[in-house]
Amino acid sequence: MVFLTDLRKHNRIVKSINQTEGYLTTQVAFSYFEKGDQSLTMSEKSQWGSKLGFILASAGSVIGLGSVWKFPYMTAANGGGGFLLIFLISTILIGFPLLLAEFALGRSAGVSAIKTFGKLGKNNKYNFIGWIGAFALFILLSFYSVIGGWILVYLGIEFGKLFQLGGTGDYAQLFTSIISNPAIALVAQAAFILLNIFIVSRGVQKGIERASKVMMPLLFIIFVVIIGRSLSLPNAMEGVLYFLKPDFSKLTSAGLLYALGQSFFALSLGVTVMLTYASYLDKKTNLVQSGISIVAMNISISIMAGLAIFQARSPFNIQSEGGPSLLFIVLPQLFDKMPFGTIFYVLFLFATVTSSVVMLEINVGNITNQDNSKRAKWSVILGILTFVFGIPSVLSYGVMADVHIFGKTFFDAMDFLVSNLLMPFGALYLSLFTGYIFKKALAMEELHLDERAWKQGLFQVWLFLLRFFVSSFQSSSLWSSLPNLCNQKGLE
């Protein structure tokens, strides 16, 4: 799930819903429809059509722009292979245990993310954990869609439908003209959100699963093509060696913290994404095996992105050209020198869409409680609300460039709120809930770790990591974010 630290309040909907079956009137705030404990029929409830669809959709949700621009940039700035090694270890000790926790909670409850914690904890006071994820994903999509819109514009330019570069190849000027033009940026953002609405409104099987089965294999194929082409460039092996060879002398404390954080950021943990996807699963699917597959795919894409970019660009240039400048200025210049350069923009679009659809899907599920009969309507409503809330992020590079919240533009402030506060808070409470409140017997049953003694031993290791290691890291992550916030001014 992947975050844009280089780039850089909440609408409430309150409505009364009369449920004729139970004569219950429920008050709704933004993303919470109560449907009591009424069960939905198989045709009404959202479900995955296959285990493969679940794995590909889950992997797609975590493979986003962070894998393409942030991971290579941070690797280059923090000792190459040394950073990569820390990331791999922390993924096993932090990311994977938390991923299994979300899987177990989601499938065991089988309801929306917000209702999961109240149901399993037998007290609705725990539902605030689901609310953290709901708010985080709503805010995240509001500014993530801005980036998605920029990618659509670039793709349109490549196909010659919107602009002509006039042979100058001045991508820095082009990028500046796009982000500073409200009309272009807003139309592009709206188009990107419409694409997400279309996919999510079609449902889990016909929308998200079908799209993931097409986009994820193509994503891997495109990366293979990029790596193969990059190998033919001058000094390609120099970049490969820099990427893989550890140099711990260049691994800063900030880089170490990011490598640890990337282990759960890269898996979209702490905001109930994986929890919701697991709630669509049948009881036969092995969660541990599925989790291993998803983690392996995420690591593979991150490494492939690093190999492709390091081969094509000097590691020293990557250190100073990370983030949006790498994606929208540096890499397009390289694409111009390669045949079929359009394929790269298609890759970026796939990486963005596979992540963004889940941001909309989770809150559609929260509102409808996974009732497909309401899916289309609320996909549109939430899409519109996301667009409206995202307007200040679009204007952060234009008329609102001088408006700051705690020293940050609106875009950057929303990014900080999600990445540095909401996600770590969500992950902390989720790990504590699973470690101390979620019944052990249910967790063992969901993870299929209750059959033999050695499996029960693995369960105890998993529980220990959640209770102490994962929760301690999340607390440290939150603590490290406070000075950055407190040292800034308020609204300017």
Coordinates of C-alpha atoms in Angstrom, one line a residue:
M1 CA 0.0 0.0 0.0
V2 CA 3.5 3.3 -0.6
F3 CA 4.0 6.9 0.1
L4 CA 4.9 10.2 -1.5
T5 CA 6.9 12.1 1.0
D6 CA 8.5 14.2 -1.7
L7 CA 5.2 15.6 -2.9
R8 CA 3.3 17.3 -0.9
K9 CA -11.4 18.3 6.9
H10 CA -13.1 15.6 6.3
N11 CA -16.7 15.7 4.8
R12 CA -19.3 14.1 6.9
I13 CA -22.4 12.5 5.6
V14 CA -25.1 11.9 8.1
K15 CA -28.1 10.1 7.0
S16 CA -30.9 8.0 8.6
I17 CA -31.5 4.6 7.2
N18 CA -34.7 2.7 8.0
Q19 CA -34.2 -1.0 7.9
T20 CA -37.7 -2.4 7.4
E21 CA -36.7 -6.0 8.4
G22 CA -35.6 -5.0 11.9
Y23 CA -37.3 -1.6 12.1
L24 CA -34.0 -0.2 13.1
T25 CA -33.0 3.4 12.3
T26 CA -29.3 3.9 12.2
Q27 CA -27.3 7.1 12.1
V28 CA -24.5 7.1 9.5
A29 CA -21.3 9.2 9.6
F30 CA -19.3 9.2 6.4
S31 CA -18.5 5.5 6.0
Y32 CA -20.6 3.6 8.4
F33 CA -23.8 1.8 7.5
E34 CA -25.2 -0.6 10.2
K35 CA -27.0 -3.5 8.9
G36 CA -27.1 -5.2 12.2
D37 CA -26.1 -8.9 12.1
Q38 CA -28.4 -9.7 9.3
S39 CA -26.7 -12.2 6.9
L40 CA -26.5 -11.6 3.2
T41 CA -27.1 -14.2 0.7
M42 CA -24.2 -15.6 -1.4
S43 CA -25.3 -13.5 -4.4
E44 CA -25.5 -10.3 -2.3
K45 CA -22.2 -10.6 -0.4
S46 CA -18.9 -9.7 -2.1
Q47 CA -16.6 -12.7 -2.6
W48 CA -13.5 -13.6 -4.5
G49 CA -13.9 -15.9 -7.5
S50 CA -10.6 -17.7 -6.9
K51 CA -7.6 -17.8 -4.7
L52 CA -5.4 -16.5 -7.6
G53 CA -7.7 -13.5 -7.9
F54 CA -7.4 -12.8 -4.2
I55 CA -3.6 -13.0 -4.3
L56 CA -3.2 -10.9 -7.4
A57 CA -5.6 -8.2 -6.2
S58 CA -3.9 -8.1 -2.8
A59 CA -0.5 -7.9 -4.4
G60 CA -1.8 -5.2 -6.7
S61 CA -3.0 -3.2 -3.8
V62 CA 0.5 -3.0 -2.2
I63 CA 2.5 -2.5 -5.4
G64 CA 2.0 1.2 -6.1
L65 CA 4.1 4.2 -7.0
G66 CA 6.2 3.8 -3.8
S67 CA 7.7 0.7 -5.3
V68 CA 8.5 2.5 -8.5
W69 CA 9.9 5.8 -7.3
K70 CA 10.4 5.8 -3.5
F71 CA 12.0 2.4 -2.9
P72 CA 14.8 2.9 -5.6
Y73 CA 15.4 6.4 -4.3
M74 CA 15.7 5.4 -0.7
T75 CA 17.9 2.4 -1.6
A76 CA 20.3 4.6 -3.5
A77 CA 20.5 7.1 -0.6
N78 CA 21.1 4.5 2.1
G79 CA 23.8 2.2 1.0
G80 CA 22.2 0.1 -1.7
G81 CA 22.2 -3.6 -0.6
G82 CA 22.4 -2.6 3.1
F83 CA 19.1 -0.9 2.9
L84 CA 17.7 -3.8 0.9
L85 CA 18.8 -6.3 3.5
I86 CA 17.2 -4.4 6.4
F87 CA 14.0 -4.1 4.4
L88 CA 13.9 -7.9 3.8
I89 CA 14.5 -8.7 7.4
S90 CA 12.0 -6.2 8.7
T91 CA 9.4 -7.5 6.2
I92 CA 9.7 -10.9 7.8
L93 CA 9.6 -9.7 11.4
I94 CA 7.2 -6.8 11.1
G95 CA 5.2 -6.8 7.8
F96 CA 4.4 -10.5 7.5
P97 CA 3.1 -11.0 11.1
L98 CA 0.9 -7.9 10.7
L99 CA -0.3 -9.1 7.3
L100 CA -1.4 -12.4 8.9
A101 CA -3.2 -10.5 11.7
E102 CA -5.3 -8.6 9.2
F103 CA -6.0 -11.8 7.3
A104 CA -7.2 -13.7 10.4
L105 CA -9.3 -10.8 11.7
G106 CA -11.0 -10.2 8.3
R107 CA -11.9 -13.7 7.5
S108 CA -13.0 -14.6 11.0
A109 CA -15.4 -11.6 11.2
G110 CA -16.6 -11.7 7.6
V111 CA -18.0 -8.1 7.8
S112 CA -16.9 -4.6 7.0
A113 CA -13.6 -3.3 8.4
I114 CA -15.3 -0.9 10.8
K115 CA -17.6 -3.6 12.3
T116 CA -14.9 -6.3 12.5
F117 CA -13.3 -5.1 15.7
G118 CA -16.6 -4.6 17.6
K119 CA -17.8 -8.1 16.5
L120 CA -14.6 -9.9 17.4
G121 CA -14.0 -7.9 20.6
K122 CA -17.7 -8.1 21.6
N123 CA -17.7 -4.4 22.2
N124 CA -18.3 -1.6 19.7
K125 CA -15.8 0.6 21.4
Y126 CA -13.1 -1.3 19.4
N127 CA -14.6 -0.1 16.1
F128 CA -12.4 3.0 16.3
I129 CA -9.6 0.9 14.9
G130 CA -11.6 0.4 11.7
W131 CA -12.4 4.1 11.6
I132 CA -8.7 5.0 11.5
G133 CA -8.4 2.9 8.4
A134 CA -11.5 4.4 6.8
F135 CA -10.3 8.0 7.3
A136 CA -6.8 7.2 6.2
L137 CA -7.9 5.6 3.0
F138 CA -10.3 8.4 2.2
I139 CA -7.6 11.0 2.7
L140 CA -5.0 8.9 0.9
L141 CA -7.1 8.5 -2.2
S142 CA -7.9 12.2 -2.3
F143 CA -4.2 13.1 -3.0
Y144 CA -3.1 9.8 -4.6
S145 CA -5.7 10.5 -7.3
V146 CA -3.8 13.7 -8.1
I147 CA -0.7 11.7 -9.0
G148 CA -2.9 9.3 -10.9
G149 CA -4.2 12.2 -12.9
W150 CA -0.7 13.4 -13.8
I151 CA 0.1 9.9 -15.1
L152 CA -3.0 9.9 -17.3
V153 CA -1.9 13.3 -18.8
Y154 CA 1.6 11.9 -19.5
L155 CA 0.0 8.8 -21.1
G156 CA -2.2 11.0 -23.2
I157 CA 0.9 13.1 -24.2
E158 CA 2.7 9.9 -25.2
F159 CA -0.2 8.8 -27.5
G160 CA -0.3 12.3 -28.9
K161 CA -3.9 13.0 -27.9
L162 CA -3.4 16.0 -25.6
F163 CA -0.1 17.8 -26.3
Q164 CA 3.0 17.8 -28.5
L165 CA 6.4 18.3 -26.9
G166 CA 7.7 20.0 -30.0
G167 CA 10.9 17.9 -29.9
T168 CA 12.3 19.9 -27.0
G169 CA 12.0 17.1 -24.5
D170 CA 11.8 19.6 -21.7
Y171 CA 9.9 17.4 -19.2
A172 CA 10.7 19.7 -16.3
Q173 CA 8.8 22.5 -17.9
L174 CA 6.1 20.1 -19.0
F175 CA 5.6 18.8 -15.5
T176 CA 5.5 22.3 -14.0
S177 CA 2.9 23.4 -16.6
I178 CA 0.7 20.4 -15.7
I179 CA 0.7 20.7 -11.9
S180 CA 0.4 24.5 -11.9
N181 CA -2.6 24.5 -14.3
P182 CA -5.7 23.9 -12.2
A183 CA -7.9 23.0 -15.2
I184 CA -5.6 20.3 -16.5
A185 CA -4.9 18.9 -13.1
L186 CA -8.5 18.8 -12.0
V187 CA -9.8 17.2 -15.2
A188 CA -7.0 14.6 -14.9
Q189 CA -7.8 13.8 -11.3
A190 CA -11.5 13.5 -12.1
A191 CA -10.7 11.1 -15.0
F192 CA -8.6 8.9 -12.7
I193 CA -11.3 8.8 -10.0
L194 CA -13.9 7.8 -12.7
L195 CA -11.6 4.9 -13.7
N196 CA -11.6 3.7 -10.1
I197 CA -15.4 4.2 -9.8
F198 CA -15.9 2.0 -12.9
I199 CA -13.8 -0.8 -11.5
V200 CA -15.1 -0.8 -8.0
S201 CA -18.7 -0.4 -9.0
R202 CA -18.5 -3.7 -11.0
G203 CA -17.9 -5.6 -7.8
V204 CA -15.1 -7.8 -6.4
Q205 CA -15.1 -10.5 -9.0
K206 CA -16.1 -8.6 -12.2
G207 CA -14.3 -5.4 -11.2
I208 CA -11.3 -5.7 -8.9
E209 CA -10.4 -9.3 -9.4
R210 CA -10.8 -9.2 -13.2
A211 CA -8.8 -6.0 -13.5
S212 CA -6.0 -7.5 -11.3
K213 CA -5.8 -10.7 -13.3
V214 CA -5.1 -8.6 -16.4
M215 CA -2.9 -5.8 -14.9
M216 CA -0.7 -7.7 -12.5
P217 CA 0.7 -10.2 -15.0
L218 CA 1.3 -7.4 -17.5
L219 CA 3.0 -5.4 -14.7
F220 CA 5.5 -8.2 -14.3
I221 CA 6.0 -8.6 -18.0
I222 CA 6.6 -4.9 -18.5
F223 CA 9.2 -4.9 -15.7
V224 CA 11.0 -7.8 -17.3
V225 CA 11.1 -5.9 -20.6
I226 CA 12.4 -2.8 -18.9
I227 CA 15.2 -4.7 -17.1
G228 CA 16.1 -6.5 -20.3
R229 CA 16.3 -3.2 -22.2
S230 CA 18.2 -1.5 -19.4
L231 CA 20.9 -4.2 -19.4
S232 CA 21.9 -3.0 -22.9
L233 CA 22.6 0.6 -21.6
P234 CA 26.2 1.7 -20.9
N235 CA 27.4 1.0 -17.3
A236 CA 24.3 -1.0 -16.5
M237 CA 26.2 -3.5 -14.3
E238 CA 27.6 -0.6 -12.3
G239 CA 24.1 0.2 -11.2
V240 CA 23.2 -3.4 -10.5
L241 CA 26.3 -3.8 -8.2
Y242 CA 25.5 -0.6 -6.4
F243 CA 21.9 -1.8 -5.8
L244 CA 22.9 -5.3 -4.5
K245 CA 26.2 -4.6 -2.7
P246 CA 25.7 -3.6 1.0
D247 CA 27.4 -0.4 2.2
F248 CA 26.2 0.0 5.8
S249 CA 28.4 3.2 6.2
K250 CA 25.8 5.0 4.1
L251 CA 22.8 3.7 6.0
T252 CA 21.6 6.7 8.0
S253 CA 19.3 6.5 11.0
A254 CA 16.5 8.0 9.0
G255 CA 17.1 5.4 6.3
L256 CA 17.0 2.6 8.8
L257 CA 13.7 3.9 10.1
Y258 CA 12.3 4.0 6.6
A259 CA 13.5 0.5 5.8
L260 CA 11.7 -0.7 8.9
G261 CA 8.6 1.3 8.1
Q262 CA 8.6 0.3 4.4
S263 CA 8.0 -3.3 5.6
F264 CA 4.5 -2.5 6.6
F265 CA 3.9 0.6 4.4
A266 CA 4.7 -1.5 1.3
L267 CA 2.1 -4.0 2.3
S268 CA -0.7 -1.4 3.0
L269 CA -0.9 -2.5 6.6
G270 CA -2.6 -0.7 9.4
V271 CA -5.5 0.7 7.4
T272 CA -7.6 -2.5 7.1
V273 CA -6.9 -3.1 3.4
M274 CA -5.8 -6.7 3.8
L275 CA -8.5 -7.2 6.5
T276 CA -11.2 -6.3 4.1
Y277 CA -9.8 -8.4 1.2
A278 CA -9.6 -11.4 3.6
S279 CA -13.3 -10.9 4.6
Y280 CA -14.2 -11.8 1.0
L281 CA -12.4 -15.2 1.3
D282 CA -13.9 -18.7 1.8
K283 CA -12.6 -20.8 4.7
K284 CA -10.6 -23.1 2.5
T285 CA -7.9 -20.7 1.4
N286 CA -4.7 -21.0 3.3
L287 CA -3.9 -17.6 4.7
V288 CA -0.3 -18.3 5.5
Q289 CA 0.5 -19.5 2.0
S290 CA -1.4 -16.6 0.5
G291 CA 0.5 -14.2 2.7
I292 CA 3.9 -15.6 1.6
S293 CA 2.9 -15.3 -2.1
I294 CA 1.8 -11.7 -1.6
V295 CA 5.0 -10.7 0.3
A296 CA 7.1 -12.5 -2.3
M297 CA 5.4 -10.6 -5.2
N298 CA 5.8 -7.3 -3.4
I299 CA 9.5 -7.8 -2.7
S300 CA 10.0 -9.0 -6.3
I301 CA 8.5 -5.9 -7.8
S302 CA 10.5 -3.6 -5.5
I303 CA 13.7 -5.3 -6.5
M304 CA 12.8 -5.4 -10.2
A305 CA 12.0 -1.6 -10.0
G306 CA 15.4 -1.0 -8.4
L307 CA 17.2 -3.1 -11.0
A308 CA 15.5 -1.4 -13.9
I309 CA 16.1 2.2 -12.6
F310 CA 19.6 1.6 -11.3
Q311 CA 20.7 0.1 -14.6
A312 CA 19.2 3.0 -16.5
R313 CA 20.4 5.8 -14.3
S314 CA 23.4 6.6 -12.2
P315 CA 22.9 5.7 -8.5
F316 CA 24.2 9.2 -7.6
N317 CA 21.6 10.9 -9.8
I318 CA 18.9 8.7 -8.3
Q319 CA 19.8 10.0 -4.8
S320 CA 19.1 13.6 -5.8
E321 CA 16.3 12.9 -8.2
G322 CA 13.9 10.7 -6.2
G323 CA 10.2 11.1 -5.9
P324 CA 8.1 12.9 -8.5
S325 CA 11.1 14.3 -10.3
L326 CA 12.3 10.8 -10.9
L327 CA 9.0 9.6 -12.3
F328 CA 7.9 12.7 -14.3
I329 CA 11.2 14.2 -15.4
V330 CA 14.2 11.9 -15.3
L331 CA 12.6 8.6 -16.4
P332 CA 10.6 10.2 -19.3
Q333 CA 13.9 11.4 -20.7
L334 CA 15.2 7.8 -20.7
F335 CA 12.0 6.5 -22.2
D336 CA 12.5 8.9 -25.2
K337 CA 15.7 7.0 -26.0
M338 CA 14.0 3.6 -25.9
P339 CA 11.7 2.0 -28.4
F340 CA 8.1 1.6 -27.3
G341 CA 8.5 4.2 -24.5
T342 CA 4.7 4.2 -24.0
I343 CA 4.9 0.9 -22.2
F344 CA 6.5 2.7 -19.2
Y345 CA 3.5 5.0 -18.7
V346 CA 1.2 2.0 -19.0
L347 CA 3.2 0.4 -16.2
F348 CA 2.9 3.5 -14.0
L349 CA -0.8 3.6 -14.6
F350 CA -1.2 -0.1 -13.7
A351 CA 0.8 0.3 -10.5
T352 CA -1.3 3.3 -9.5
V353 CA -4.7 1.8 -10.3
T354 CA -4.1 -1.5 -8.6
S355 CA -3.4 0.4 -5.4
S356 CA -6.0 3.1 -5.7
V357 CA -9.0 0.8 -6.3
V358 CA -8.6 -0.7 -2.9
M359 CA -8.7 2.7 -1.3
L360 CA -12.2 3.2 -2.7
E361 CA -13.2 -0.4 -2.2
I362 CA -12.6 -0.4 1.5
N363 CA -15.0 2.5 2.3
V364 CA -17.6 1.2 -0.2
G365 CA -17.5 -2.0 1.8
N366 CA -17.7 0.0 5.1
I367 CA -20.8 1.8 3.9
T368 CA -22.6 -1.1 2.2
N369 CA -21.4 -3.8 4.7
Q370 CA -20.4 -5.8 1.6
D371 CA -24.0 -5.7 0.1
N372 CA -23.5 -5.6 -3.7
S373 CA -26.9 -4.1 -4.3
K374 CA -25.7 -0.8 -2.9
R375 CA -22.2 -0.9 -4.4
A376 CA -22.7 1.1 -7.6
K377 CA -24.4 4.0 -5.9
W378 CA -21.9 4.4 -3.2
S379 CA -18.9 4.0 -5.5
V380 CA -20.1 7.1 -7.3
I381 CA -20.9 9.1 -4.1
L382 CA -17.6 8.3 -2.5
G383 CA -15.8 9.0 -5.7
I384 CA -17.4 12.5 -5.9
L385 CA -16.5 13.2 -2.2
T386 CA -13.0 12.1 -2.8
F387 CA -12.7 14.4 -5.8
V388 CA -14.0 17.4 -3.8
F389 CA -11.7 16.7 -0.8
G390 CA -8.8 16.3 -3.2
I391 CA -9.2 19.8 -4.8
P392 CA -7.0 21.5 -2.3
S393 CA -4.3 19.0 -2.9
V394 CA -4.5 19.7 -6.7
L395 CA -4.4 23.5 -6.0
S396 CA -1.4 23.0 -3.7
Y397 CA 0.8 23.5 -6.7
G398 CA -1.1 26.5 -8.0
V399 CA -3.3 29.1 -6.3
M400 CA -2.9 27.4 -2.9
A401 CA 0.9 27.0 -3.1
D402 CA 1.4 29.6 -0.3
V403 CA -1.3 28.1 2.0
H404 CA 0.5 25.9 4.6
I405 CA -0.7 23.6 7.5
F406 CA 2.1 23.1 10.1
G407 CA 4.6 24.3 7.5
K408 CA 3.4 22.0 4.8
T409 CA 1.3 22.4 1.7
F410 CA -2.2 20.9 1.9
F411 CA -0.9 17.9 -0.2
D412 CA 2.1 17.4 2.0
A413 CA 0.0 17.8 5.2
M414 CA -2.4 15.1 4.1
D415 CA 0.5 12.8 3.1
F416 CA 2.1 13.4 6.6
L417 CA -1.2 12.8 8.3
V418 CA -1.7 9.4 6.6
S419 CA 1.9 8.1 6.4
N420 CA 3.2 9.3 9.8
L421 CA 0.2 9.3 12.0
L422 CA -2.9 7.3 10.9
M423 CA -1.1 4.3 9.4
P424 CA 1.2 3.8 12.4
F425 CA -1.7 4.4 14.9
G426 CA -3.8 1.9 13.0
A427 CA -1.0 -0.7 12.9
L428 CA -0.3 -0.3 16.6
Y429 CA -3.9 -0.7 17.7
L430 CA -4.4 -3.6 15.2
S431 CA -1.4 -5.5 16.5
L432 CA -2.5 -5.0 20.1
F433 CA -6.1 -6.0 19.4
T434 CA -4.9 -9.2 17.7
G435 CA -2.3 -10.0 20.4
Y436 CA -4.5 -9.4 23.4
I437 CA -8.2 -9.3 22.6
F438 CA -8.7 -11.5 19.5
K439 CA -9.4 -15.1 20.8
K440 CA -6.3 -17.3 20.3
A441 CA -8.5 -20.3 19.3
L442 CA -10.1 -18.3 16.4
A443 CA -6.7 -17.0 15.3
M444 CA -5.1 -20.4 15.2
E445 CA -8.1 -21.8 13.3
E446 CA -8.0 -19.1 10.7
L447 CA -4.3 -19.4 10.2
H448 CA -4.5 -23.3 10.2
L449 CA -1.9 -23.4 12.9
D450 CA -3.9 -25.5 15.4
E451 CA -3.2 -28.9 13.9
R452 CA 0.3 -30.0 15.0
A453 CA 2.6 -29.1 17.8
W454 CA 5.2 -27.4 15.6
K455 CA 2.5 -25.3 14.0
Q456 CA 1.3 -24.2 17.4
G457 CA 4.9 -23.2 18.2
L458 CA 4.9 -21.0 15.1
F459 CA 1.6 -19.5 16.3
Q460 CA 3.3 -18.5 19.6
V461 CA 6.2 -16.9 17.8
W462 CA 3.7 -15.0 15.6
L463 CA 1.8 -13.9 18.7
F464 CA 5.0 -12.8 20.4
L465 CA 6.1 -10.7 17.4
L466 CA 2.7 -8.9 17.3
R467 CA 2.5 -8.2 21.1
F468 CA 6.0 -6.9 21.5
F469 CA 8.1 -6.5 18.4
V470 CA 5.5 -5.0 16.0
S471 CA 3.7 -2.9 18.6
S472 CA 7.1 -1.5 19.9
F473 CA 8.1 -0.5 16.4
Q474 CA 4.8 1.3 15.7
S475 CA 5.2 3.2 19.0
S476 CA 8.7 4.2 18.0
S477 CA 7.5 5.3 14.6
L478 CA 4.8 7.5 16.0
W479 CA 7.2 9.0 18.6
S480 CA 9.8 9.9 15.9
S481 CA 7.0 11.7 13.9
L482 CA 6.1 14.1 16.7
P483 CA 9.1 16.4 16.6
N484 CA 8.6 16.9 12.9
L485 CA 5.0 18.0 13.6
C486 CA 5.6 20.0 16.7
N487 CA 8.4 22.0 15.2
Q488 CA 6.2 23.3 12.5
K489 CA 3.9 26.4 12.5
G490 CA 0.2 26.1 12.3
L491 CA -2.1 27.2 9.5
E492 CA -0.5 29.9 7.5

